[in-house]
Coordinates of C-alpha atoms and ligand atoms in Angstrom, one line a residue:
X387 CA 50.3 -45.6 -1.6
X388 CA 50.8 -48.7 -4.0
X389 CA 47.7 -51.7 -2.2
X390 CA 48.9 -55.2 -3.0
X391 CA 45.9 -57.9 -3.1
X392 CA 46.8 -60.8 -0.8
X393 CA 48.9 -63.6 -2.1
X394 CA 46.7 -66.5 -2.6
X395 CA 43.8 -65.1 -1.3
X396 CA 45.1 -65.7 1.9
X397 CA 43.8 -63.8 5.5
X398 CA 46.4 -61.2 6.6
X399 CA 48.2 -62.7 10.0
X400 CA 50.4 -60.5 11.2
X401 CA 51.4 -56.6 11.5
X402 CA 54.0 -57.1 8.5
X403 CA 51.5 -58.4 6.2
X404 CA 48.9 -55.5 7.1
X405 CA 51.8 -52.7 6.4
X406 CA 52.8 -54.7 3.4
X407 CA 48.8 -54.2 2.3
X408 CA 48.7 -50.6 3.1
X409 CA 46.1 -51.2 5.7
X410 CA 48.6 -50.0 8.8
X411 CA 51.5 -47.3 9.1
X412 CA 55.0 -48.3 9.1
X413 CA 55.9 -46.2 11.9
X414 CA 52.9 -48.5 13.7
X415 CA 54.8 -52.0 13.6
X416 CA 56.2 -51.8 17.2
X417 CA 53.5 -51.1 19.4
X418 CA 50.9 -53.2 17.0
X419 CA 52.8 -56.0 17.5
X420 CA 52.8 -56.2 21.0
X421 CA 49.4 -56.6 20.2
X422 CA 49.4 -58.8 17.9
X423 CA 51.8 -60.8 20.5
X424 CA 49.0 -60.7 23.1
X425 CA 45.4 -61.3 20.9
X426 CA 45.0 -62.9 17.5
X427 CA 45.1 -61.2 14.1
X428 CA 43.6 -61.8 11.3
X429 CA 41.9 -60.3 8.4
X430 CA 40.5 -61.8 5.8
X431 CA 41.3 -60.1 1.7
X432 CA 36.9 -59.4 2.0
X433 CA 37.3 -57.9 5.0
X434 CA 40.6 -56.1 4.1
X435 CA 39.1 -54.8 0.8
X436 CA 36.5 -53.1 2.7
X437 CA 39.0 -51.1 4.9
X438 CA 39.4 -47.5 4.0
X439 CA 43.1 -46.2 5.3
X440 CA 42.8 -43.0 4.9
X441 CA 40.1 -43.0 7.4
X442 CA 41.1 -42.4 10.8
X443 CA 37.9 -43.8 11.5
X444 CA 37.1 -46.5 9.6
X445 CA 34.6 -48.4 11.7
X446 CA 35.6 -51.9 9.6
X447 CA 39.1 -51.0 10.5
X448 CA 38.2 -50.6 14.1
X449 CA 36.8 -54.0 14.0
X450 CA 39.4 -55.6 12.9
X451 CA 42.9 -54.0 13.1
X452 CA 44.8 -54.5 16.0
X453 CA 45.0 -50.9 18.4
X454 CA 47.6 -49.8 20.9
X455 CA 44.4 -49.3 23.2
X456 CA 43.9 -53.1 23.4
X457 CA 46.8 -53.1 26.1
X458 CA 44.9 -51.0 28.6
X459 CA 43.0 -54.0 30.5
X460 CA 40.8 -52.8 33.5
X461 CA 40.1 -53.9 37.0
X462 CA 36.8 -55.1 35.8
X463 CA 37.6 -56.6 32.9
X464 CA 38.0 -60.9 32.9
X465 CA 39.9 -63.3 31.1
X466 CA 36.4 -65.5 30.3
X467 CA 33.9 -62.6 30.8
X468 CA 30.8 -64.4 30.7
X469 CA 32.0 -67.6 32.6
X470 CA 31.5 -70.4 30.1
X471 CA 34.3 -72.1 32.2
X472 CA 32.3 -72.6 35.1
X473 CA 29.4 -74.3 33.1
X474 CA 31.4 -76.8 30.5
X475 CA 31.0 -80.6 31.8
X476 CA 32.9 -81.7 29.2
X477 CA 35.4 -80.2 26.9
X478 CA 33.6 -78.3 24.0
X479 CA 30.0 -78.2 25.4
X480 CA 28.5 -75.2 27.5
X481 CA 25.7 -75.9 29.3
X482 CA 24.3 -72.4 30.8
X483 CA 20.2 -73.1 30.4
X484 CA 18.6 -76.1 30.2
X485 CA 17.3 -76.7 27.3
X486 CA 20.1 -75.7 25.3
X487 CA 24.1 -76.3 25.3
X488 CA 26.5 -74.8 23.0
X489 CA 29.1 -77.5 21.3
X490 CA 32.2 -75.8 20.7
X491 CA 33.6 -77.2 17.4
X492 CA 36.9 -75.1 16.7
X493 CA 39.0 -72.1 18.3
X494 CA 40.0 -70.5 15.1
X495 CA 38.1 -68.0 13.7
X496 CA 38.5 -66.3 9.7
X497 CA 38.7 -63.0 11.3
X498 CA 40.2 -61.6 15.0
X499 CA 37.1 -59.2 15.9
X500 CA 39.5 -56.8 18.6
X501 CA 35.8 -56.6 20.8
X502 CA 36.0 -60.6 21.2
X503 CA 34.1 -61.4 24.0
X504 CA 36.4 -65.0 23.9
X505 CA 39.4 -63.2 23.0
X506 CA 41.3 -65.5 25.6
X507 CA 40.1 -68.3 24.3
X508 CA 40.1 -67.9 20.4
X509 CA 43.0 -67.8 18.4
X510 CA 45.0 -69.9 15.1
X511 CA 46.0 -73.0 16.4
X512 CA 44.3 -74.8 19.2
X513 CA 42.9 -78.0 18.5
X514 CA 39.1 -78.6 16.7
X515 CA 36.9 -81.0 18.5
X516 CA 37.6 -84.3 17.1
X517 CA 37.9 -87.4 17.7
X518 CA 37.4 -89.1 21.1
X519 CA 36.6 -85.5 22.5
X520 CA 34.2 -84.9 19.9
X521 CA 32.2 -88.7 20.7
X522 CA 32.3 -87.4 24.4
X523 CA 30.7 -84.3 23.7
X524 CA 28.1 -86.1 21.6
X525 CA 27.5 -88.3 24.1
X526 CA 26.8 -85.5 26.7
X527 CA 24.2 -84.2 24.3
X528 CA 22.7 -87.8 23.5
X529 CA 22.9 -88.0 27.6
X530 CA 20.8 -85.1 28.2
X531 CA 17.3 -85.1 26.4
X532 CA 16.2 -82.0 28.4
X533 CA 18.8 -80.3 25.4
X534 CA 16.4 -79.7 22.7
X535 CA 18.7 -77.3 20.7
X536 CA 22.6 -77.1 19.6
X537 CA 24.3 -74.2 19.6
X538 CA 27.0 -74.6 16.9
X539 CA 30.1 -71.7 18.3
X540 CA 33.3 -71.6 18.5
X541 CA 35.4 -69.8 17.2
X542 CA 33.8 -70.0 14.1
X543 CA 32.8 -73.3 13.6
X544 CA 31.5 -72.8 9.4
X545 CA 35.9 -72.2 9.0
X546 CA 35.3 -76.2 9.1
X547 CA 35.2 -78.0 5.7
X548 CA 32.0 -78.9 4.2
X549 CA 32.5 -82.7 4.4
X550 CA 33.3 -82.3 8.2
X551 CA 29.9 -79.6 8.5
X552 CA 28.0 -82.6 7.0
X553 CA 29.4 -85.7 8.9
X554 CA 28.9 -83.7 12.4
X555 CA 25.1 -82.5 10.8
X556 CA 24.6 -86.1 10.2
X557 CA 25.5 -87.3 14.0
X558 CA 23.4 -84.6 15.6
X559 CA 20.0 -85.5 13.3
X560 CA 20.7 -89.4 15.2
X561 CA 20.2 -87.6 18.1
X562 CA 16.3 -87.4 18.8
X563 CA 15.7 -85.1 21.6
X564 CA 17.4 -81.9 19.6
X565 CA 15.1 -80.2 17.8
X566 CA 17.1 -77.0 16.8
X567 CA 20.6 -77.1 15.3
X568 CA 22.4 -73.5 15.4
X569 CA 24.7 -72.2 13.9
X570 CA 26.8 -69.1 14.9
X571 CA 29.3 -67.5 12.6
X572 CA 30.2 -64.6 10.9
X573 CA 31.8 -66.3 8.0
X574 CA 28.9 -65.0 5.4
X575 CA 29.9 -61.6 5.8
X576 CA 33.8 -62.0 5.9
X577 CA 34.7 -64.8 4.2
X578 CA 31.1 -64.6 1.8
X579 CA 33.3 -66.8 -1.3
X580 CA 33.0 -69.7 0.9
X581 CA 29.0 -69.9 1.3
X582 CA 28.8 -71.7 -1.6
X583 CA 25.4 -73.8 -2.4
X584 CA 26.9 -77.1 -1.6
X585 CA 27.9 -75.4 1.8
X586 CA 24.7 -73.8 2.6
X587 CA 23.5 -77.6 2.0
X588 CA 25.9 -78.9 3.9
X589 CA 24.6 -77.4 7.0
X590 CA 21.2 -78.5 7.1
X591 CA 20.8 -80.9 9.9
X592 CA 18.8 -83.1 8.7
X593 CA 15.3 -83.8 10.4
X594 CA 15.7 -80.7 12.3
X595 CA 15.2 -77.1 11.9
X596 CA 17.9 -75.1 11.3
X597 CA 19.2 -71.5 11.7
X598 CA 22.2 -69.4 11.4
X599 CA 22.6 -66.6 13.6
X600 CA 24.7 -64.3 11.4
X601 CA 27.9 -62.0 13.7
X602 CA 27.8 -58.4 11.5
X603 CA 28.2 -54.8 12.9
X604 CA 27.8 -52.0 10.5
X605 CA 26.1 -51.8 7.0
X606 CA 29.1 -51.7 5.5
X607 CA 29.8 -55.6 5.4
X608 CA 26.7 -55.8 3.7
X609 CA 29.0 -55.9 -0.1
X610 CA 27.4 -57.9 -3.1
X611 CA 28.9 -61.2 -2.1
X612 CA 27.8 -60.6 1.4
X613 CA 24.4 -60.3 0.4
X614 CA 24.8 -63.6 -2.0
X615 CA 25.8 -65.7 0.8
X616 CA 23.1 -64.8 3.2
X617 CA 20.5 -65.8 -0.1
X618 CA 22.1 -69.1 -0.5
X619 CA 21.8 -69.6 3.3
X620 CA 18.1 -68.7 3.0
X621 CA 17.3 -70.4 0.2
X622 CA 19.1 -73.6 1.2
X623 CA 16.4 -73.3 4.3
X624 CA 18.2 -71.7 7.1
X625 CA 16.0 -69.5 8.9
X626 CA 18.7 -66.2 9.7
X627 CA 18.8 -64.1 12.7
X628 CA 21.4 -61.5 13.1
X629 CA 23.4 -60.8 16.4
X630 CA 25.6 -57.8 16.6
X631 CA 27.4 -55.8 19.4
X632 CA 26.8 -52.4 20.2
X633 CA 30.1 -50.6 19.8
X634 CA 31.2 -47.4 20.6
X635 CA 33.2 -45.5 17.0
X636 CA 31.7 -48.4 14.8
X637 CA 27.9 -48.6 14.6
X638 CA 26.5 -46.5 18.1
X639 CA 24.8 -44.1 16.7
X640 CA 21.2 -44.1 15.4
X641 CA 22.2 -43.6 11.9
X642 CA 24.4 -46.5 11.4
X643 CA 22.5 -49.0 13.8
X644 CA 19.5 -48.2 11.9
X645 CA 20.8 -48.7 8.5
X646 CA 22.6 -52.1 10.4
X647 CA 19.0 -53.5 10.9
X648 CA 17.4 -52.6 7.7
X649 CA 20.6 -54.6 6.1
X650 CA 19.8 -57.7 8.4
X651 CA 15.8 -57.4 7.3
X652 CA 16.5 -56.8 3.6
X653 CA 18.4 -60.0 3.5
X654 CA 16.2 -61.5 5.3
X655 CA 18.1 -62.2 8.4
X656 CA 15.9 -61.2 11.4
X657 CA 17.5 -58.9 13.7
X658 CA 17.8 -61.3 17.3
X659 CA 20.5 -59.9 19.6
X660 CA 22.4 -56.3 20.3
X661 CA 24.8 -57.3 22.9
X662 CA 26.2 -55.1 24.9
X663 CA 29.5 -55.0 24.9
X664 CA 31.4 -58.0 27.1
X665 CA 34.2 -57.1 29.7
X666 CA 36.9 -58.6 27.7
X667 CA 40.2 -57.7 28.2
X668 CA 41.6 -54.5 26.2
X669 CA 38.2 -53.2 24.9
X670 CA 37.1 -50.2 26.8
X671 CA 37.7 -48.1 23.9
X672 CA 34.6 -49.9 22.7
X673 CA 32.5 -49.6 25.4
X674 CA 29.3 -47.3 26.3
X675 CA 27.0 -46.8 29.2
X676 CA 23.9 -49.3 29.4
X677 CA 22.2 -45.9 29.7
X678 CA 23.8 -44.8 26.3
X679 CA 22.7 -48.1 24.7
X680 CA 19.1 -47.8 26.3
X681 CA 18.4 -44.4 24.1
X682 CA 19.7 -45.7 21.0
X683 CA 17.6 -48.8 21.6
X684 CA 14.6 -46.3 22.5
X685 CA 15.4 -44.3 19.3
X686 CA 15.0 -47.7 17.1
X687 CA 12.0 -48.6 18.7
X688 CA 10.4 -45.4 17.4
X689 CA 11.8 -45.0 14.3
X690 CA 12.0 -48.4 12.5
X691 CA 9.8 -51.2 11.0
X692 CA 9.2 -53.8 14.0
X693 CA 11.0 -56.4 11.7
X694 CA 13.9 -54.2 12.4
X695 CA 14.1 -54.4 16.3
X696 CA 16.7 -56.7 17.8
X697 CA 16.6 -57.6 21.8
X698 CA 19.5 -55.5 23.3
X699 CA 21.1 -57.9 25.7
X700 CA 23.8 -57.6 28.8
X701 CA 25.6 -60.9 29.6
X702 CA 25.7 -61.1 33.2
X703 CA 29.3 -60.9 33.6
X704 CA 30.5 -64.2 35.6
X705 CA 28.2 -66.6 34.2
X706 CA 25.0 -65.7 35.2
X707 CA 23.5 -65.7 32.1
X708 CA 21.9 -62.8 29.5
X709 CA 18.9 -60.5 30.2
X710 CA 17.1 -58.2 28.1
X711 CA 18.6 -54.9 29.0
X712 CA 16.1 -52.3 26.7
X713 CA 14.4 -49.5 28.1
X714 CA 11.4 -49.8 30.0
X715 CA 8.4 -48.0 28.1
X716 CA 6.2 -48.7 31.0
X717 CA 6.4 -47.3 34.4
X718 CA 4.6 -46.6 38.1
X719 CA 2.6 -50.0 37.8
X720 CA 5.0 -52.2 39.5
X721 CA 2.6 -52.3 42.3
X722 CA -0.8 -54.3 41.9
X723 CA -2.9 -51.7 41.8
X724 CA -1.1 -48.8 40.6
X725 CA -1.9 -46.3 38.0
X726 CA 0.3 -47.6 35.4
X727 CA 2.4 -44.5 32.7
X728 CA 2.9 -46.1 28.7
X729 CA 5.5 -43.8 27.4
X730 CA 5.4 -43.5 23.4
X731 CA 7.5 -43.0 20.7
X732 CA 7.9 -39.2 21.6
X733 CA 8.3 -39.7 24.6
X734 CA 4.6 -38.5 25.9
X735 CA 3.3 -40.4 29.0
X736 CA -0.3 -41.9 28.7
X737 CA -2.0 -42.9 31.9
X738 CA -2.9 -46.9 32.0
X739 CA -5.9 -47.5 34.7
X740 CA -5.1 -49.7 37.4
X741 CA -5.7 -53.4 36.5
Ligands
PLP1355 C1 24.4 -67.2 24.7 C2 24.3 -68.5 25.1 C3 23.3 -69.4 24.6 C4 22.2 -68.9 23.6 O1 21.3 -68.1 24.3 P1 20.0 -67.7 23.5 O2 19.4 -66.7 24.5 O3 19.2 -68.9 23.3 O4 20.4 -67.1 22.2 C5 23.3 -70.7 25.1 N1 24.2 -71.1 25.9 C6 25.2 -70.3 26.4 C7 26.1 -70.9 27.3 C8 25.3 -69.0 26.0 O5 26.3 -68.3 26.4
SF4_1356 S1 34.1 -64.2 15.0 FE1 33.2 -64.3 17.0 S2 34.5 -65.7 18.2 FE2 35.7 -65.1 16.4 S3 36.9 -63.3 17.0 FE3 34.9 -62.4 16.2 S4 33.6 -62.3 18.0 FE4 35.3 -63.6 18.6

């Protein structure tokens, strides 16, 4: 098979440009495309390089190229699975917890991940928060001094340009009360070329601390230029945290999870959140068990550096907000009182006396 590099450098868009790149079979194009027709595509030539098509199994390819499967939607499944609907005063802010809001900057993302939990409401197009819309979701913030952090999301919002990153870091350090300015993306690991040093500065909110909470999956998005992008982040003083999903044929299994954290913690991005995965529309072929997720979890606990534990997390589908959803170690002392059980790493119990 004869693989053409991407004009231009340019994201693949659309089933035609995937077969055209060898990444999809020809006899495929129909039944992708309804897909296509129904949830974004796109896939970036980083992300693309990394794709192996002779394997069946490719977990990058999972990640990212559309699947007949994602037009089986179940009963349970909802169109805005963790209910930011029901908690955005204005447009672009999402105001779950009270000392924190999320400012939504953009819809557009470089890459379509097919296990979106926002697959609904990402996509190209849309509009970016700009403008009058943008003061008014300011002016919530500015409003509300009990927000003492900034959740930067989107979409993706580092797809922005660096001179727009900078003017919207500049109006968020005016604002006193925020503290924390963060951003969520996963442009390091698939669009790593744009991470440049100026970038990295660019995001630095001045007066305020700042982190990136970095979206990877498997070890595999860990290439060279990757890696270089997550060290310009850290050395341009971003403190890094990682947040991944669990996902069932891509990185659910103790091998690959465990080689997932040691990637974050090499590169010094501190492993944060393992989210279960969301009920979004079209992605049961990703999902596992809580229980299934609770061993794995269990098995990382016992196996790997401490650096290299993340929180496994359940959004409360509806709105009600994340919990920590990792096994329990301790048991029987529920009860003031009680004889208490400390289960350890193989799996012994150890009585703790009654406090
Ligand atoms: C996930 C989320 C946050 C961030 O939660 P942390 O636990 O602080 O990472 C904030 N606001 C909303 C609405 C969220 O969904
Ligand atoms: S980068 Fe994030 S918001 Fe964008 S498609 Fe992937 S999971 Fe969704």
């Amino acid at each position: 098979m004869t693989v053409h590099q991407p004009p231009g450098g340019q994201p693949l868009r659309n089933v035609e440009g995937l077969i055209e790149r060898g990444l999809v079979a020809p006899e495929r194009r129909e039944a992708l495309q309804a897909v296509a027709a129904r949830y974004a595509v796109s896939v970036t030539p980083a992300v693309a390089a990394l794709i192996d098509p002779a394997d069946a199994a490719d977990p990058i390819a999972r990640q990212f190229l559309p699947d007949a499967a994602e037009l089986e939607t179940l009963p349970e499944e909802l169109a805005d699975p963790i209910g930011d609907e029901a908690h955005s005063p204005v447009e672009g802010v999402v105001h779950r917890y009270p000392d924190r809001a999320l400012l939504k900057l953009v819809h557009a993302c470089p890459v379509y991940c097919r296990f979106c939990f926002r697959r609904e409401m990402v996509g190209p197009g849309g509009d970016a928060l700009t403008g009058e819309k943008l003061d008014a979701a300011l002016a919530y913030l500015t409003a509300h001094p009990e927000i003492w952090e900034v959740i930067m999301t989107g979409g993706d919002p580092l797809i922005l340009s660096t001179r727009r990153l900078h003017e919207i870091g500049k109006r968020l350090a005016a604002i006193p009360h925020i503290k924390v300015a963060r951003w969520h993306s996963r442009v390091p690991m698939v669009q790593p070329e744009r991470v440049t040093e100026d970038f990295a500065r660019a995001l630095r909110v001045p007066g305020k601390a700042s982190y990136v909470a970095v979206h990877a999956n498997h070890p595999r998005e860990f290439t060279s230029a990757a890696r270089e992008a997550l060290a310009r982040l850290a050395d341009a003083g971003h403190v890094l945290v990682s947040q991944s999903v669990l996902l069932k044929g891509v990185n659910a299994d103790l091998a690959t999870l465990s080689a997932l954290m040691r990637a974050f913690v090499e590169n010094r991005v501190k492993p944060y959140y393992l989210h279960h995965p969301d009920l979004a529309p079209g992605t049961s072929h990703f999902r596992l068990s809580l229980a299934e997720g609770q061993a794995l979890v269990k098995s990382l606990r016992g196996n790997l550096s401490g650096l290299c534990q993340p929180t496994y997390i359940l959004d409360i589908p509806g709105g009600a907000g994340k919990i920590p959803v990792g096994p329990a170690f301790l048991s029987g002392c529920e009860a003031p009182g009680a004889q208490g059980f400390a289960e350890d790493r193989h799996g012994d119990l150890h009585a703790y006396p009654p406090g």
